[in-house]
Amino acid sequence: MDGEPVLSCMMLTIECDGKSIMTIEGLQNPETGHLDPLQQSFIDHGAFQCGFCTPGIIMASKALIDKKSNVEIKDIKEALPDITAVALPIYQVVDAVVDATKKVMRANDDK
C-alpha cells in the first residue's frame, strides 16, 4: 500500500481508501505480458511454495528492491524475517531476490 508491504489480512477496506494498492498480479508488464524480473527469478530458482506465502514474499521482496538498488543477503533476511518459519527453501528465495536485483540494475543501466 503506497509502496509499503502490508499484511492484507489485517487491513480494513476503509484503510485502503485513497491509497495505491499493488498486488502480485500487478507486477506483470501490462504492455508485453512479461513477468516482473522478480517473479521470473522465483520461477527460475524454484523459490516458491503455496499460493499464500509466495505472493507475500514476492511483494515484500519487490518493496525491498524498489527501495534499495543494491540488495545484499542481510537486507533480504531483515526484510523477510519470518521466512525461516515457513516450509520454504530460504536459499532459493535469497538467490531469487539477489538475481532479480542484478537484472533490475542491468535494466536500469541500459536506460
Short mmCIF file of N, CA, C and O in Angstrom, two decimals:
data_model
loop_
_atom_site.label_atom_id
_atom_site.label_comp_id
_atom_site.label_asym_id
_atom_site.label_seq_id
_atom_site.Cartn_x
_atom_site.Cartn_y
_atom_site.Cartn_z
N MET A 1 0.86 -1.17 0.00
CA MET A 1 0.00 0.00 0.00
C MET A 1 0.90 1.23 0.00
O MET A 1 1.76 1.36 0.87
N ASP A 2 0.73 2.05 -1.01
CA ASP A 2 1.60 3.23 -1.18
C ASP A 2 3.07 2.84 -1.16
O ASP A 2 3.91 3.54 -0.58
N GLY A 3 3.41 1.71 -1.77
CA GLY A 3 4.79 1.27 -1.89
C GLY A 3 5.34 0.54 -0.68
O GLY A 3 6.49 0.13 -0.68
N GLU A 4 4.53 0.36 0.34
CA GLU A 4 4.97 -0.34 1.54
C GLU A 4 4.22 -1.67 1.66
O GLU A 4 3.02 -1.72 1.44
N PRO A 5 4.94 -2.74 2.01
CA PRO A 5 4.23 -4.01 2.20
C PRO A 5 3.37 -3.96 3.45
O PRO A 5 3.76 -3.37 4.46
N VAL A 6 2.18 -4.52 3.36
CA VAL A 6 1.26 -4.60 4.50
C VAL A 6 0.69 -6.00 4.57
O VAL A 6 0.70 -6.74 3.59
N LEU A 7 0.19 -6.36 5.73
CA LEU A 7 -0.48 -7.64 5.90
C LEU A 7 -1.93 -7.46 5.46
O LEU A 7 -2.74 -6.92 6.20
N SER A 8 -2.23 -7.89 4.26
CA SER A 8 -3.56 -7.64 3.71
C SER A 8 -4.66 -8.25 4.55
O SER A 8 -5.77 -7.72 4.62
N CYS A 9 -4.36 -9.34 5.22
CA CYS A 9 -5.38 -9.98 6.05
C CYS A 9 -5.68 -9.18 7.32
O CYS A 9 -6.67 -9.44 8.00
N MET A 10 -4.84 -8.20 7.61
CA MET A 10 -5.03 -7.38 8.81
C MET A 10 -5.53 -5.97 8.47
O MET A 10 -5.68 -5.14 9.35
N MET A 11 -5.78 -5.70 7.19
CA MET A 11 -6.19 -4.37 6.75
C MET A 11 -7.71 -4.30 6.58
O MET A 11 -8.31 -5.23 6.04
N LEU A 12 -8.27 -3.23 7.04
CA LEU A 12 -9.67 -2.96 6.77
C LEU A 12 -9.77 -2.21 5.44
O LEU A 12 -8.88 -1.42 5.09
N THR A 13 -10.82 -2.44 4.72
CA THR A 13 -11.00 -1.80 3.43
C THR A 13 -10.94 -0.29 3.54
O THR A 13 -10.33 0.37 2.70
N ILE A 14 -11.50 0.26 4.57
CA ILE A 14 -11.52 1.72 4.75
C ILE A 14 -10.10 2.28 4.87
O ILE A 14 -9.83 3.41 4.49
N GLU A 15 -9.16 1.47 5.37
CA GLU A 15 -7.78 1.92 5.50
C GLU A 15 -7.09 2.05 4.14
O GLU A 15 -6.06 2.72 4.02
N CYS A 16 -7.66 1.44 3.12
CA CYS A 16 -7.09 1.46 1.78
C CYS A 16 -7.62 2.61 0.94
O CYS A 16 -7.11 2.86 -0.16
N ASP A 17 -8.64 3.29 1.42
CA ASP A 17 -9.28 4.37 0.67
C ASP A 17 -8.25 5.43 0.30
O ASP A 17 -7.54 5.96 1.16
N GLY A 18 -8.14 5.72 -0.99
CA GLY A 18 -7.24 6.75 -1.48
C GLY A 18 -5.78 6.32 -1.56
O GLY A 18 -4.92 7.12 -1.89
N LYS A 19 -5.50 5.06 -1.29
CA LYS A 19 -4.13 4.56 -1.31
C LYS A 19 -3.85 3.84 -2.63
O LYS A 19 -4.75 3.34 -3.29
N SER A 20 -2.59 3.77 -2.98
CA SER A 20 -2.15 3.00 -4.13
C SER A 20 -1.94 1.56 -3.68
O SER A 20 -1.20 1.31 -2.73
N ILE A 21 -2.61 0.63 -4.34
CA ILE A 21 -2.54 -0.78 -3.97
C ILE A 21 -1.91 -1.57 -5.12
O ILE A 21 -2.36 -1.49 -6.26
N MET A 22 -0.87 -2.32 -4.80
CA MET A 22 -0.23 -3.19 -5.79
C MET A 22 -0.32 -4.62 -5.27
O MET A 22 -0.03 -4.89 -4.11
N THR A 23 -0.76 -5.51 -6.15
CA THR A 23 -0.84 -6.93 -5.80
C THR A 23 0.11 -7.70 -6.71
O THR A 23 0.65 -7.16 -7.68
N ILE A 24 0.27 -8.97 -6.44
CA ILE A 24 1.16 -9.82 -7.23
C ILE A 24 0.77 -9.79 -8.71
O ILE A 24 1.63 -9.79 -9.58
N GLU A 25 -0.51 -9.71 -8.99
CA GLU A 25 -0.98 -9.68 -10.38
C GLU A 25 -0.56 -8.41 -11.10
O GLU A 25 -0.40 -8.40 -12.32
N GLY A 26 -0.36 -7.34 -10.37
CA GLY A 26 0.01 -6.06 -10.96
C GLY A 26 1.48 -5.93 -11.31
O GLY A 26 1.88 -4.93 -11.92
N LEU A 27 2.29 -6.91 -10.96
CA LEU A 27 3.72 -6.83 -11.27
C LEU A 27 4.00 -7.12 -12.74
O LEU A 27 4.99 -6.66 -13.29
N GLN A 28 3.16 -7.91 -13.36
CA GLN A 28 3.35 -8.28 -14.77
C GLN A 28 3.27 -7.03 -15.64
O GLN A 28 2.46 -6.13 -15.41
N ASN A 29 4.13 -6.94 -16.65
CA ASN A 29 4.13 -5.80 -17.56
C ASN A 29 2.84 -5.84 -18.38
O ASN A 29 2.60 -6.79 -19.14
N PRO A 30 1.99 -4.81 -18.27
CA PRO A 30 0.70 -4.83 -18.97
C PRO A 30 0.82 -4.73 -20.49
O PRO A 30 -0.06 -5.17 -21.21
N GLU A 31 1.93 -4.15 -20.96
CA GLU A 31 2.09 -3.99 -22.41
C GLU A 31 2.63 -5.26 -23.07
O GLU A 31 2.18 -5.65 -24.15
N THR A 32 3.60 -5.90 -22.42
CA THR A 32 4.24 -7.07 -23.04
C THR A 32 3.72 -8.39 -22.50
O THR A 32 3.89 -9.43 -23.12
N GLY A 33 3.13 -8.35 -21.30
CA GLY A 33 2.68 -9.57 -20.67
C GLY A 33 3.79 -10.32 -19.96
O GLY A 33 3.56 -11.38 -19.38
N HIS A 34 5.01 -9.77 -20.01
CA HIS A 34 6.14 -10.42 -19.35
C HIS A 34 6.04 -10.27 -17.84
O HIS A 34 5.59 -9.24 -17.34
N LEU A 35 6.49 -11.30 -17.15
CA LEU A 35 6.53 -11.24 -15.70
C LEU A 35 7.59 -10.23 -15.26
O LEU A 35 8.55 -9.97 -15.98
N ASP A 36 7.41 -9.71 -14.06
CA ASP A 36 8.42 -8.86 -13.44
C ASP A 36 9.68 -9.72 -13.26
O ASP A 36 9.59 -10.93 -13.03
N PRO A 37 10.88 -9.12 -13.35
CA PRO A 37 12.10 -9.90 -13.15
C PRO A 37 12.11 -10.69 -11.84
O PRO A 37 12.65 -11.79 -11.78
N LEU A 38 11.50 -10.15 -10.80
CA LEU A 38 11.45 -10.85 -9.53
C LEU A 38 10.59 -12.11 -9.63
O LEU A 38 10.98 -13.18 -9.15
N GLN A 39 9.43 -11.99 -10.26
CA GLN A 39 8.57 -13.16 -10.46
C GLN A 39 9.31 -14.23 -11.26
O GLN A 39 9.27 -15.42 -10.91
N GLN A 40 9.98 -13.82 -12.33
CA GLN A 40 10.70 -14.78 -13.16
C GLN A 40 11.84 -15.42 -12.40
O GLN A 40 12.10 -16.62 -12.54
N SER A 41 12.52 -14.65 -11.55
CA SER A 41 13.61 -15.20 -10.75
C SER A 41 13.11 -16.24 -9.76
O SER A 41 13.78 -17.25 -9.52
N PHE A 42 11.94 -16.01 -9.19
CA PHE A 42 11.37 -17.01 -8.28
C PHE A 42 11.09 -18.31 -9.02
O PHE A 42 11.34 -19.40 -8.50
N ILE A 43 10.62 -18.21 -10.25
CA ILE A 43 10.39 -19.41 -11.06
C ILE A 43 11.72 -20.08 -11.40
O ILE A 43 11.88 -21.29 -11.21
N ASP A 44 12.67 -19.28 -11.86
CA ASP A 44 13.97 -19.82 -12.28
C ASP A 44 14.70 -20.52 -11.14
O ASP A 44 15.43 -21.48 -11.37
N HIS A 45 14.52 -20.03 -9.92
CA HIS A 45 15.25 -20.58 -8.76
C HIS A 45 14.41 -21.55 -7.94
O HIS A 45 14.86 -22.03 -6.91
N GLY A 46 13.19 -21.83 -8.38
CA GLY A 46 12.33 -22.75 -7.64
C GLY A 46 12.02 -22.24 -6.25
O GLY A 46 11.87 -23.02 -5.31
N ALA A 47 11.90 -20.93 -6.12
CA ALA A 47 11.71 -20.29 -4.81
C ALA A 47 10.24 -20.03 -4.53
O ALA A 47 9.82 -18.91 -4.27
N PHE A 48 9.45 -21.05 -4.60
CA PHE A 48 8.01 -20.88 -4.36
C PHE A 48 7.47 -22.01 -3.53
O PHE A 48 8.08 -23.07 -3.42
N GLN A 49 6.34 -21.75 -2.94
CA GLN A 49 5.69 -22.75 -2.10
C GLN A 49 4.19 -22.65 -2.36
O GLN A 49 3.76 -22.81 -3.47
N CYS A 50 3.45 -22.30 -1.35
CA CYS A 50 2.00 -22.25 -1.51
C CYS A 50 1.55 -20.91 -2.09
O CYS A 50 2.32 -19.97 -2.20
N GLY A 51 0.29 -20.84 -2.43
CA GLY A 51 -0.27 -19.63 -3.01
C GLY A 51 -0.48 -18.49 -2.03
O GLY A 51 -0.85 -17.39 -2.43
N PHE A 52 -0.25 -18.73 -0.76
CA PHE A 52 -0.35 -17.67 0.24
C PHE A 52 1.02 -17.07 0.53
O PHE A 52 1.18 -15.86 0.54
N CYS A 53 1.99 -17.94 0.78
CA CYS A 53 3.33 -17.47 1.16
C CYS A 53 4.05 -16.77 0.01
O CYS A 53 4.61 -15.69 0.17
N THR A 54 4.05 -17.40 -1.16
CA THR A 54 4.85 -16.90 -2.27
C THR A 54 4.48 -15.48 -2.69
O THR A 54 5.37 -14.63 -2.81
N PRO A 55 3.21 -15.15 -2.90
CA PRO A 55 2.90 -13.76 -3.28
C PRO A 55 3.34 -12.74 -2.22
O PRO A 55 3.85 -11.67 -2.56
N GLY A 56 3.16 -13.07 -0.96
CA GLY A 56 3.58 -12.16 0.10
C GLY A 56 5.08 -11.95 0.13
O GLY A 56 5.57 -10.83 0.29
N ILE A 57 5.83 -13.02 -0.07
CA ILE A 57 7.29 -12.93 -0.08
C ILE A 57 7.76 -12.15 -1.32
O ILE A 57 8.66 -11.32 -1.22
N ILE A 58 7.13 -12.40 -2.45
CA ILE A 58 7.49 -11.65 -3.66
C ILE A 58 7.19 -10.17 -3.48
O ILE A 58 8.01 -9.31 -3.82
N MET A 59 6.03 -9.84 -2.93
CA MET A 59 5.68 -8.42 -2.75
C MET A 59 6.60 -7.72 -1.75
O MET A 59 7.00 -6.58 -1.96
N ALA A 60 6.95 -8.41 -0.67
CA ALA A 60 7.89 -7.83 0.30
C ALA A 60 9.27 -7.65 -0.33
O ALA A 60 9.94 -6.64 -0.10
N SER A 61 9.66 -8.61 -1.14
CA SER A 61 10.96 -8.52 -1.83
C SER A 61 10.94 -7.39 -2.85
O SER A 61 11.93 -6.67 -3.01
N LYS A 62 9.82 -7.22 -3.55
CA LYS A 62 9.68 -6.15 -4.53
C LYS A 62 9.82 -4.78 -3.85
O LYS A 62 10.50 -3.89 -4.36
N ALA A 63 9.18 -4.63 -2.69
CA ALA A 63 9.30 -3.37 -1.95
C ALA A 63 10.75 -3.11 -1.56
O ALA A 63 11.23 -1.97 -1.63
N LEU A 64 11.46 -4.15 -1.17
CA LEU A 64 12.87 -4.02 -0.81
C LEU A 64 13.69 -3.58 -2.01
O LEU A 64 14.48 -2.62 -1.92
N ILE A 65 13.51 -4.24 -3.15
CA ILE A 65 14.28 -3.90 -4.36
C ILE A 65 13.96 -2.48 -4.82
O ILE A 65 14.84 -1.75 -5.27
N ASP A 66 12.70 -2.09 -4.72
CA ASP A 66 12.31 -0.74 -5.13
C ASP A 66 12.94 0.34 -4.26
O ASP A 66 13.21 1.44 -4.72
N LYS A 67 13.19 0.02 -3.00
CA LYS A 67 13.79 0.99 -2.07
C LYS A 67 15.31 1.02 -2.13
O LYS A 67 15.92 2.06 -1.93
N LYS A 68 15.90 -0.14 -2.37
CA LYS A 68 17.35 -0.26 -2.31
C LYS A 68 17.85 -0.92 -3.58
O LYS A 68 17.50 -2.07 -3.86
N SER A 69 18.67 -0.21 -4.34
CA SER A 69 19.08 -0.72 -5.65
C SER A 69 20.09 -1.86 -5.56
O SER A 69 20.15 -2.70 -6.44
N ASN A 70 20.89 -1.90 -4.53
CA ASN A 70 21.90 -2.95 -4.39
C ASN A 70 21.60 -3.78 -3.15
O ASN A 70 22.15 -3.53 -2.08
N VAL A 71 20.73 -4.74 -3.30
CA VAL A 71 20.26 -5.56 -2.17
C VAL A 71 21.30 -6.62 -1.84
O VAL A 71 21.80 -7.31 -2.72
N GLU A 72 21.60 -6.75 -0.56
CA GLU A 72 22.53 -7.77 -0.09
C GLU A 72 21.76 -8.82 0.70
O GLU A 72 20.61 -8.61 1.10
N ILE A 73 22.40 -9.96 0.94
CA ILE A 73 21.74 -11.07 1.63
C ILE A 73 21.20 -10.64 2.99
O ILE A 73 20.08 -10.99 3.36
N LYS A 74 21.95 -9.84 3.74
CA LYS A 74 21.49 -9.40 5.06
C LYS A 74 20.23 -8.55 4.94
O LYS A 74 19.34 -8.62 5.78
N ASP A 75 20.12 -7.76 3.87
CA ASP A 75 18.92 -6.95 3.64
C ASP A 75 17.70 -7.83 3.41
O ASP A 75 16.61 -7.55 3.90
N ILE A 76 17.90 -8.90 2.65
CA ILE A 76 16.80 -9.83 2.36
C ILE A 76 16.32 -10.50 3.64
O ILE A 76 15.13 -10.57 3.91
N LYS A 77 17.26 -10.96 4.43
CA LYS A 77 16.90 -11.64 5.68
C LYS A 77 16.22 -10.69 6.66
O LYS A 77 15.33 -11.09 7.40
N GLU A 78 16.62 -9.41 6.66
CA GLU A 78 15.96 -8.42 7.52
C GLU A 78 14.56 -8.09 7.01
O GLU A 78 13.64 -7.89 7.79
N ALA A 79 14.40 -8.03 5.69
CA ALA A 79 13.10 -7.69 5.11
C ALA A 79 12.11 -8.84 5.20
O ALA A 79 10.90 -8.62 5.20
N LEU A 80 12.63 -10.06 5.30
CA LEU A 80 11.80 -11.26 5.34
C LEU A 80 12.14 -12.08 6.58
O LEU A 80 12.54 -13.24 6.48
N PRO A 81 11.94 -11.52 7.77
CA PRO A 81 12.40 -12.22 8.98
C PRO A 81 11.66 -13.52 9.28
O PRO A 81 12.23 -14.43 9.89
N ASP A 82 10.44 -13.64 8.83
CA ASP A 82 9.65 -14.84 9.15
C ASP A 82 9.80 -15.94 8.11
O ASP A 82 9.18 -16.98 8.23
N ILE A 83 10.62 -15.72 7.13
CA ILE A 83 10.73 -16.70 6.05
C ILE A 83 11.26 -18.04 6.54
O ILE A 83 10.90 -19.08 6.01
N THR A 84 12.10 -18.02 7.55
CA THR A 84 12.64 -19.28 8.05
C THR A 84 11.60 -20.05 8.85
O THR A 84 11.80 -21.22 9.16
N ALA A 85 10.48 -19.42 9.18
CA ALA A 85 9.45 -20.09 9.97
C ALA A 85 8.48 -20.89 9.12
O ALA A 85 7.71 -21.68 9.64
N VAL A 86 8.53 -20.69 7.81
CA VAL A 86 7.62 -21.41 6.93
C VAL A 86 8.39 -22.49 6.17
O VAL A 86 9.61 -22.47 6.11
N ALA A 87 7.66 -23.40 5.59
CA ALA A 87 8.29 -24.50 4.86
C ALA A 87 8.71 -24.03 3.48
O ALA A 87 8.19 -24.45 2.46
N LEU A 88 9.63 -23.11 3.46
CA LEU A 88 10.08 -22.52 2.20
C LEU A 88 11.59 -22.63 2.10
O LEU A 88 12.29 -22.47 3.10
N PRO A 89 12.12 -22.89 0.93
CA PRO A 89 13.56 -23.00 0.77
C PRO A 89 14.22 -21.62 0.82
O PRO A 89 14.22 -20.89 -0.17
N ILE A 90 14.75 -21.26 1.97
CA ILE A 90 15.32 -19.93 2.18
C ILE A 90 16.41 -19.59 1.18
O ILE A 90 16.48 -18.47 0.68
N TYR A 91 17.24 -20.56 0.84
CA TYR A 91 18.34 -20.26 -0.06
C TYR A 91 17.85 -19.94 -1.47
O TYR A 91 18.40 -19.06 -2.13
N GLN A 92 16.81 -20.63 -1.91
CA GLN A 92 16.25 -20.33 -3.22
C GLN A 92 15.64 -18.93 -3.25
O GLN A 92 15.74 -18.22 -4.24
N VAL A 93 14.99 -18.54 -2.16
CA VAL A 93 14.39 -17.20 -2.09
C VAL A 93 15.49 -16.14 -2.13
O VAL A 93 15.41 -15.17 -2.89
N VAL A 94 16.52 -16.32 -1.33
CA VAL A 94 17.64 -15.36 -1.32
C VAL A 94 18.27 -15.28 -2.70
O VAL A 94 18.50 -14.18 -3.23
N ASP A 95 18.53 -16.42 -3.31
CA ASP A 95 19.12 -16.43 -4.66
C ASP A 95 18.22 -15.73 -5.67
O ASP A 95 18.69 -14.99 -6.53
N ALA A 96 16.92 -15.96 -5.57
CA ALA A 96 15.97 -15.33 -6.50
C ALA A 96 15.96 -13.82 -6.34
O ALA A 96 15.96 -13.09 -7.34
N VAL A 97 15.97 -13.32 -5.11
CA VAL A 97 15.95 -11.87 -4.88
C VAL A 97 17.26 -11.24 -5.34
O VAL A 97 17.26 -10.18 -5.98
N VAL A 98 18.38 -11.88 -5.04
CA VAL A 98 19.68 -11.35 -5.49
C VAL A 98 19.73 -11.32 -7.02
O VAL A 98 20.15 -10.32 -7.62
N ASP A 99 19.28 -12.38 -7.66
CA ASP A 99 19.27 -12.46 -9.12
C ASP A 99 18.37 -11.37 -9.72
O ASP A 99 18.76 -10.70 -10.68
N ALA A 100 17.20 -11.19 -9.15
CA ALA A 100 16.28 -10.17 -9.65
C ALA A 100 16.88 -8.77 -9.48
O ALA A 100 16.73 -7.92 -10.36
N THR A 101 17.56 -8.54 -8.37
CA THR A 101 18.20 -7.25 -8.14
C THR A 101 19.22 -6.96 -9.23
O THR A 101 19.28 -5.86 -9.77
N LYS A 102 20.00 -7.97 -9.58
CA LYS A 102 21.00 -7.80 -10.65
C LYS A 102 20.33 -7.50 -11.98
O LYS A 102 20.80 -6.65 -12.74
N LYS A 103 19.23 -8.19 -12.27
CA LYS A 103 18.50 -7.94 -13.52
C LYS A 103 17.95 -6.52 -13.57
O LYS A 103 18.03 -5.86 -14.60
N VAL A 104 17.40 -6.07 -12.46
CA VAL A 104 16.85 -4.71 -12.40
C VAL A 104 17.97 -3.68 -12.57
O VAL A 104 17.82 -2.69 -13.29
N MET A 105 19.10 -3.92 -11.91
CA MET A 105 20.23 -2.99 -12.03
C MET A 105 20.74 -2.93 -13.47
O MET A 105 21.02 -1.85 -13.98
N ARG A 106 20.83 -4.10 -14.14
CA ARG A 106 21.28 -4.11 -15.54
C ARG A 106 20.28 -3.37 -16.43
O ARG A 106 20.67 -2.62 -17.31
N ALA A 107 19.00 -3.57 -16.18
CA ALA A 107 17.97 -2.90 -16.98
C ALA A 107 18.05 -1.39 -16.79
O ALA A 107 17.89 -0.63 -17.74
N ASN A 108 18.30 -0.96 -15.56
CA ASN A 108 18.42 0.48 -15.29
C ASN A 108 19.67 1.06 -15.93
O ASN A 108 19.66 2.21 -16.37
N ASP A 109 20.74 0.28 -15.99
CA ASP A 109 21.98 0.75 -16.62
C ASP A 109 21.80 0.90 -18.12
O ASP A 109 22.43 1.75 -18.75
N ASP A 110 20.93 0.08 -18.71
CA ASP A 110 20.68 0.12 -20.15
C ASP A 110 19.83 1.31 -20.58
O ASP A 110 19.78 1.64 -21.75
N LYS A 111 19.18 1.94 -19.62
CA LYS A 111 18.29 3.08 -19.96
C LYS A 111 19.07 4.35 -20.18
O LYS A 111 20.08 4.64 -19.80
#
